[in-house]
Amino acid sequence: MASELEPEVPAIDQSLLECSAEETAGKWLQSTDLTREVYQHLAHYVPKIYCRGPNPFPQREDMLAQLVLLGPMEWYICGEDPAFGFPKLEQANKPSHLCGRVFKVGEPTYSCRDCAVDPTCVLCMECFLGSIHRDHRYRMTTSGGGGFCDCGDTEAWKEGPYCEKHKLNTSEIEEEEDPLIHLPEDVITRTYNIFAIMFHYAVEILTWEKESELPADLEMVEKTDTYYCMLFNDEVHTYEQVIYTLQKAVNCTQKEAIGFATTVDRDGRRSVRYGDFAYCEQAKSVIVRNTSRQTKPLKVQVMHSSIVAHQNFGLKLLSWLGSIIGYSDGLRRILCQVGLQEGPDGENSSLVDRLMLNDSKLWKGARSVYHQLFMSSLLMDLKYKKLFAVRFAKNYERLQSDYVTDDHDREFSVADLSVQIFTVPSLARMLITEENLLTIIIKTFMDHLRHRDAQGRFQFERYTTSHAFKFKRVQTLILDLKYVLISKPTEWSDDLRQKFLEGFDAFLELLKCMQGMDPVTRQVGQHIEMEPEWEAAFTLQVKLTHVISMMQDWCALDEKVLIEAYKKCLAVLMQCHGGFTDGEQPVTLSICGHSVETIRYCVSQEKVSIHLPISRLLAGLHVLLSKSEVAYKFPELLPLSELSPPMLIEHPLRCLVLCAQVHAGMWRRNGFSLVNQIYYYHNVKCRREMFDKDIIMLQTGVSMMDPNHFLMIMLSRFELYQIFSTPDYGKRLSSEITHKDVVQQNNTLIEEMLYLIIMLVGERFSPGVGQVNATDEIKREIIHQLSIKPMAHSELVKSLPEDENKETGMESVIEAVAHFKKPGLTGRGMYELKPECAKEFNLYFYHFSRAEQSKAEEAQRKLKRQNREDTALPPPVLPPFCPLFASLVNILQSDVMLYIIRTILHWAVEHNGYAWSESMLQRVLHLIGMALQEEKQHLENVMEEHVVTFTFAQKISKPGEAPNNSPSILSMLETLQNAPYLDVHKDMIRWILKTFNAIKKMRESSSASSVAETEGTITEESSRDKDKAERKRKAEIARLRREKVMAQMSEMQRNFIDENKDLFQQTVAEEASNSAVLDNSPMVSDTTLTALGPAQTQVPKQRQFVTCILCQEEQEVKVESKAMVLAAFVQRSTVLSKNRNKVIQDPEKYDPLFMHPDLSCGTHTGSCGHVMHAHCWQS
């Protein structure tokens, strides 16, 4: 085989050189049956030019093809020498204002972040440098190949669509002008004839499936017995597998096999053997046999040399057509007409349809060539781009199915052209309206995910590798959906509304299959044996995040669409909740005289899912009703009366309780899969359509129901109802011999529940929830990120959510909230928060992770200490809620909330009797602070006639009701202010009392105030004598506490010694023997110590213990103990050398410890510092 593959250039047939293009063209002009004449010419000459031996000779083949095959066609089109004809056509042509440069792999592309309609709109380097965008914010990337420059496309740019080069080509003439008017009639006729024949020939031969015979028109008279064993590319087998197989199959060297494999990967196919049929068939059988053991075998065909010759020329012909149409827009228009003209077989019979539908059957090289032709023809002609888009949409389902079953990468599939069509706003709208594109894409996507559970939800748990591979390919349909939605409509027609809502219905069906998927049940007893599949579901969620956001953006643009979408989403949610109470017992909850009926449900015992896209979409639409004021304009059109708040909050609340229980360590036995799900639930990539929307859905529910009822349901779901509804339950819990973990879990759950209440009241920076805009929202995100520490630009961008255009909005607000500190020695510039923005810091910001919250708290307290301020971190002043959410604040002054606050403060006051935590108290203080801030805001903004109904300050100054008659919240706060064990919270309590006084004065001074004076009065202790007395009292309390602690420690020591007498006696004996030497030396005071000389003071040496890193045995370092060693690496060093050129003559006799004055060569010893026994090291 090796000798067979050496280049042997066959002699050129003399008849080929004698062939005249002009004569052939003249003959064709005279012919009455041009198709037959041309086909005969091709049948005769193509096999003589191409595939004359085992190896191709591209230069010679191209030269002969131009002379014998392409030359006559060019003469025929021009009617004269093409060297003169084509320049004339070029001169007469009106140059296109579109650039259309097709990018090669790795070529730089530029996108303007200010002016591009979407991130897929790009410019080539030449157009970018000649455009206004070079002075804007831009993004530079490298092309993966296949796209083209959008310069000149007015739909791709908000401004500056033309560069300097293409601006010159624009004129007053309408764009719709027919380019054929610039061509002579006879040229049009001839071009149409030759294009029709040649395009048909290329399509027919490239899609030809027989391996041994040609179409009848092209069959040769004399058929030789010469075949090729053709190896095709796939994305399954590795280079190594192919190389090894080829070496065995065709007996070639490794170098030749590498050459074959490289060509197959690049071009999609390569002949690996040339000869008679049996010879090639034998190689095929070896290749198939060697590659079919584990996966599907490599695709190999034994093809007749004439078929390969015609296919090679077919590719050459398509490239030639692409270059010819570059001379004139008229020629391009003719090729588009030929390509899209319906054939005799009706629908899908046009040449373009045939190529697209056979895409997955073609090899990589053929695909690339015809894709490039489509881009330089159909996508560059505005009229035919629309017609092509329609054909693409009609065939969309079939094309995507072919792609999913194919194994080639996306860039080699015709389906990848969707980005060139769907991102054009006018085409996307047309396809939605006329072809119902949204519904087609979503239905196609769902058709490929048929794996469902009994409830019809997507199921990924039993996915094999092949399923995972297929799922990865199916995800690209979501990208197409994103392309269609990325450009929002400015005007809505009735047709667009109707078709969009049909697409929205299909989208709800998709989300319905995700609602409640991958449910989890708490593992009790033993650890879960096998981690369940969770990544597929989250991958789907991540991919759909931007699509869900864009669907909401579309709905927000039209009031009718928003109302209909809201109704549809609510109806689907009610279907999902159908039989919501089935099998679940109803239960009545009662606290503080309030009762509510709910269901008995424990998150820690039942199934619960983190995937609730329908609930979250409804939450998003509800906010849009508020933001667009549709809820106030057309309340009669909305089903707000049908809403069941308990139903709305149920599943999001379960999800948040699940997160709290995971944090409390109750789900440890469920493994890492659940931990990972919780992580991504809060992660910046997913949280906008997951965690954030759950908070909004709870806010929606609370705003429409009695806050007392909500709090009781929440206590029940957090499994804390018994603790708060039973008097002294906390004391019993701590006094009984309870498992330490249970107490800790309950404490964590109470902390998490309080944190959730803080979030529900405090998170009002989403436009529509609070009276804010998108700028306020991003400002707040940045303020809290910079509260943790100063950040570099890249670090800050990563912590902010991106929209569908990969923008965070940071640049527009960063200067208002931060200073930029230029890079110093570290080489990184940092943004630092402006001091005036620190007052907006919220310790319980909902996007903080626990580590970030801890760091931010530490950083802010440190800053306050530096500024000599008290270290309280009070809640910031918040913007008012929108009217639809205004009633949310009442949760703070509800009876159940006050009861919860009073209970936890009571636990803190009697701190030894109850199981409680400082974090719990800190959250309660924060909630009290939020309520006081809210009341203060209400009083400051109250109108003349209005009475402020928010009376939190009055309620916290009243004592508890009988029979307990517990002290008021206010008096408990005063008690806690002086508690020595709560020193860290003293400043916060002082701030609360100060704010309470300010509110009391405001109410007293307000003439409209109808609130009765509170019984208790608080005066700030400011005099010097009182401060001195207070300090003395605190010091006495601290002394008594120290004595008490010391007594407890002594008691514990005595008990320990009694329990471990033997061990204690052994230790005392050892200490006595070790200190015997020291007892003989005279005791000396610090002032008489002598360091050197005959009178040197004997100082006792510290005993040193080390652990052997190998055997882990601990041993004291003594002379008589086992030898301990360190591993060290000794090497030559020239760090301090003054003469590095010096050569040591005899290294064997060189003493490394003797240093020459020039320090030419020193010794460096390095060690890791780990100690080990000498015998352990040796063994």
mmCIF file of N, CA, C and O in Angstrom, residues 1-8 54-55 251 256:
data_model
loop_
_atom_site.group_PDB
_atom_site.id
_atom_site.type_symbol
_atom_site.label_atom_id
_atom_site.label_comp_id
_atom_site.label_asym_id
_atom_site.label_seq_id
_atom_site.Cartn_x
_atom_site.Cartn_y
_atom_site.Cartn_z
ATOM 1 N N MET A 1 0.829 -1.213 0.000
ATOM 2 C CA MET A 1 0.000 0.000 0.000
ATOM 3 C C MET A 1 0.858 1.256 0.000
ATOM 4 O O MET A 1 0.545 2.248 -0.607
ATOM 5 N N ALA A 2 1.983 1.161 0.721
ATOM 6 C CA ALA A 2 2.841 2.339 0.835
ATOM 7 C C ALA A 2 3.306 2.807 -0.523
ATOM 8 O O ALA A 2 3.248 3.989 -0.836
ATOM 9 N N SER A 3 3.763 1.875 -1.357
ATOM 10 C CA SER A 3 4.261 2.274 -2.673
ATOM 11 C C SER A 3 3.115 2.771 -3.547
ATOM 12 O O SER A 3 3.266 3.672 -4.345
ATOM 13 N N GLU A 4 1.925 2.196 -3.312
ATOM 14 C CA GLU A 4 0.774 2.572 -4.134
ATOM 15 C C GLU A 4 0.385 4.032 -3.899
ATOM 16 O O GLU A 4 -0.112 4.707 -4.791
ATOM 17 N N LEU A 5 0.638 4.526 -2.669
ATOM 18 C CA LEU A 5 0.223 5.876 -2.335
ATOM 19 C C LEU A 5 1.239 6.947 -2.698
ATOM 20 O O LEU A 5 1.022 8.120 -2.478
ATOM 21 N N GLU A 6 2.384 6.568 -3.187
ATOM 22 C CA GLU A 6 3.363 7.580 -3.600
ATOM 23 C C GLU A 6 2.839 8.310 -4.836
ATOM 24 O O GLU A 6 2.225 7.708 -5.722
ATOM 25 N N PRO A 7 3.016 9.649 -4.874
ATOM 26 C CA PRO A 7 2.456 10.426 -5.972
ATOM 27 C C PRO A 7 2.961 9.956 -7.335
ATOM 28 O O PRO A 7 4.151 9.916 -7.593
ATOM 29 N N GLU A 8 2.038 9.544 -8.160
ATOM 30 C CA GLU A 8 2.361 9.195 -9.539
ATOM 31 C C GLU A 8 1.463 10.055 -10.419
ATOM 32 O O GLU A 8 0.261 9.883 -10.430
ATOM 33 N N PRO A 54 -4.870 6.973 -7.182
ATOM 34 C CA PRO A 54 -5.153 6.857 -5.746
ATOM 35 C C PRO A 54 -5.164 8.195 -5.015
ATOM 36 O O PRO A 54 -5.863 8.357 -4.027
ATOM 37 N N ASN A 55 -4.368 9.153 -5.499
ATOM 38 C CA ASN A 55 -4.282 10.451 -4.818
ATOM 39 C C ASN A 55 -4.763 11.579 -5.721
ATOM 40 O O ASN A 55 -4.492 11.574 -6.920
ATOM 41 N N ASN A 251 -2.779 -1.416 5.178
ATOM 42 C CA ASN A 251 -1.347 -1.715 5.236
ATOM 43 C C ASN A 251 -0.479 -0.501 4.902
ATOM 44 O O ASN A 251 0.417 -0.566 4.067
ATOM 45 N N GLU A 256 1.233 7.908 6.971
ATOM 46 C CA GLU A 256 0.180 7.951 5.947
ATOM 47 C C GLU A 256 -1.204 7.862 6.586
ATOM 48 O O GLU A 256 -2.141 8.559 6.179
#
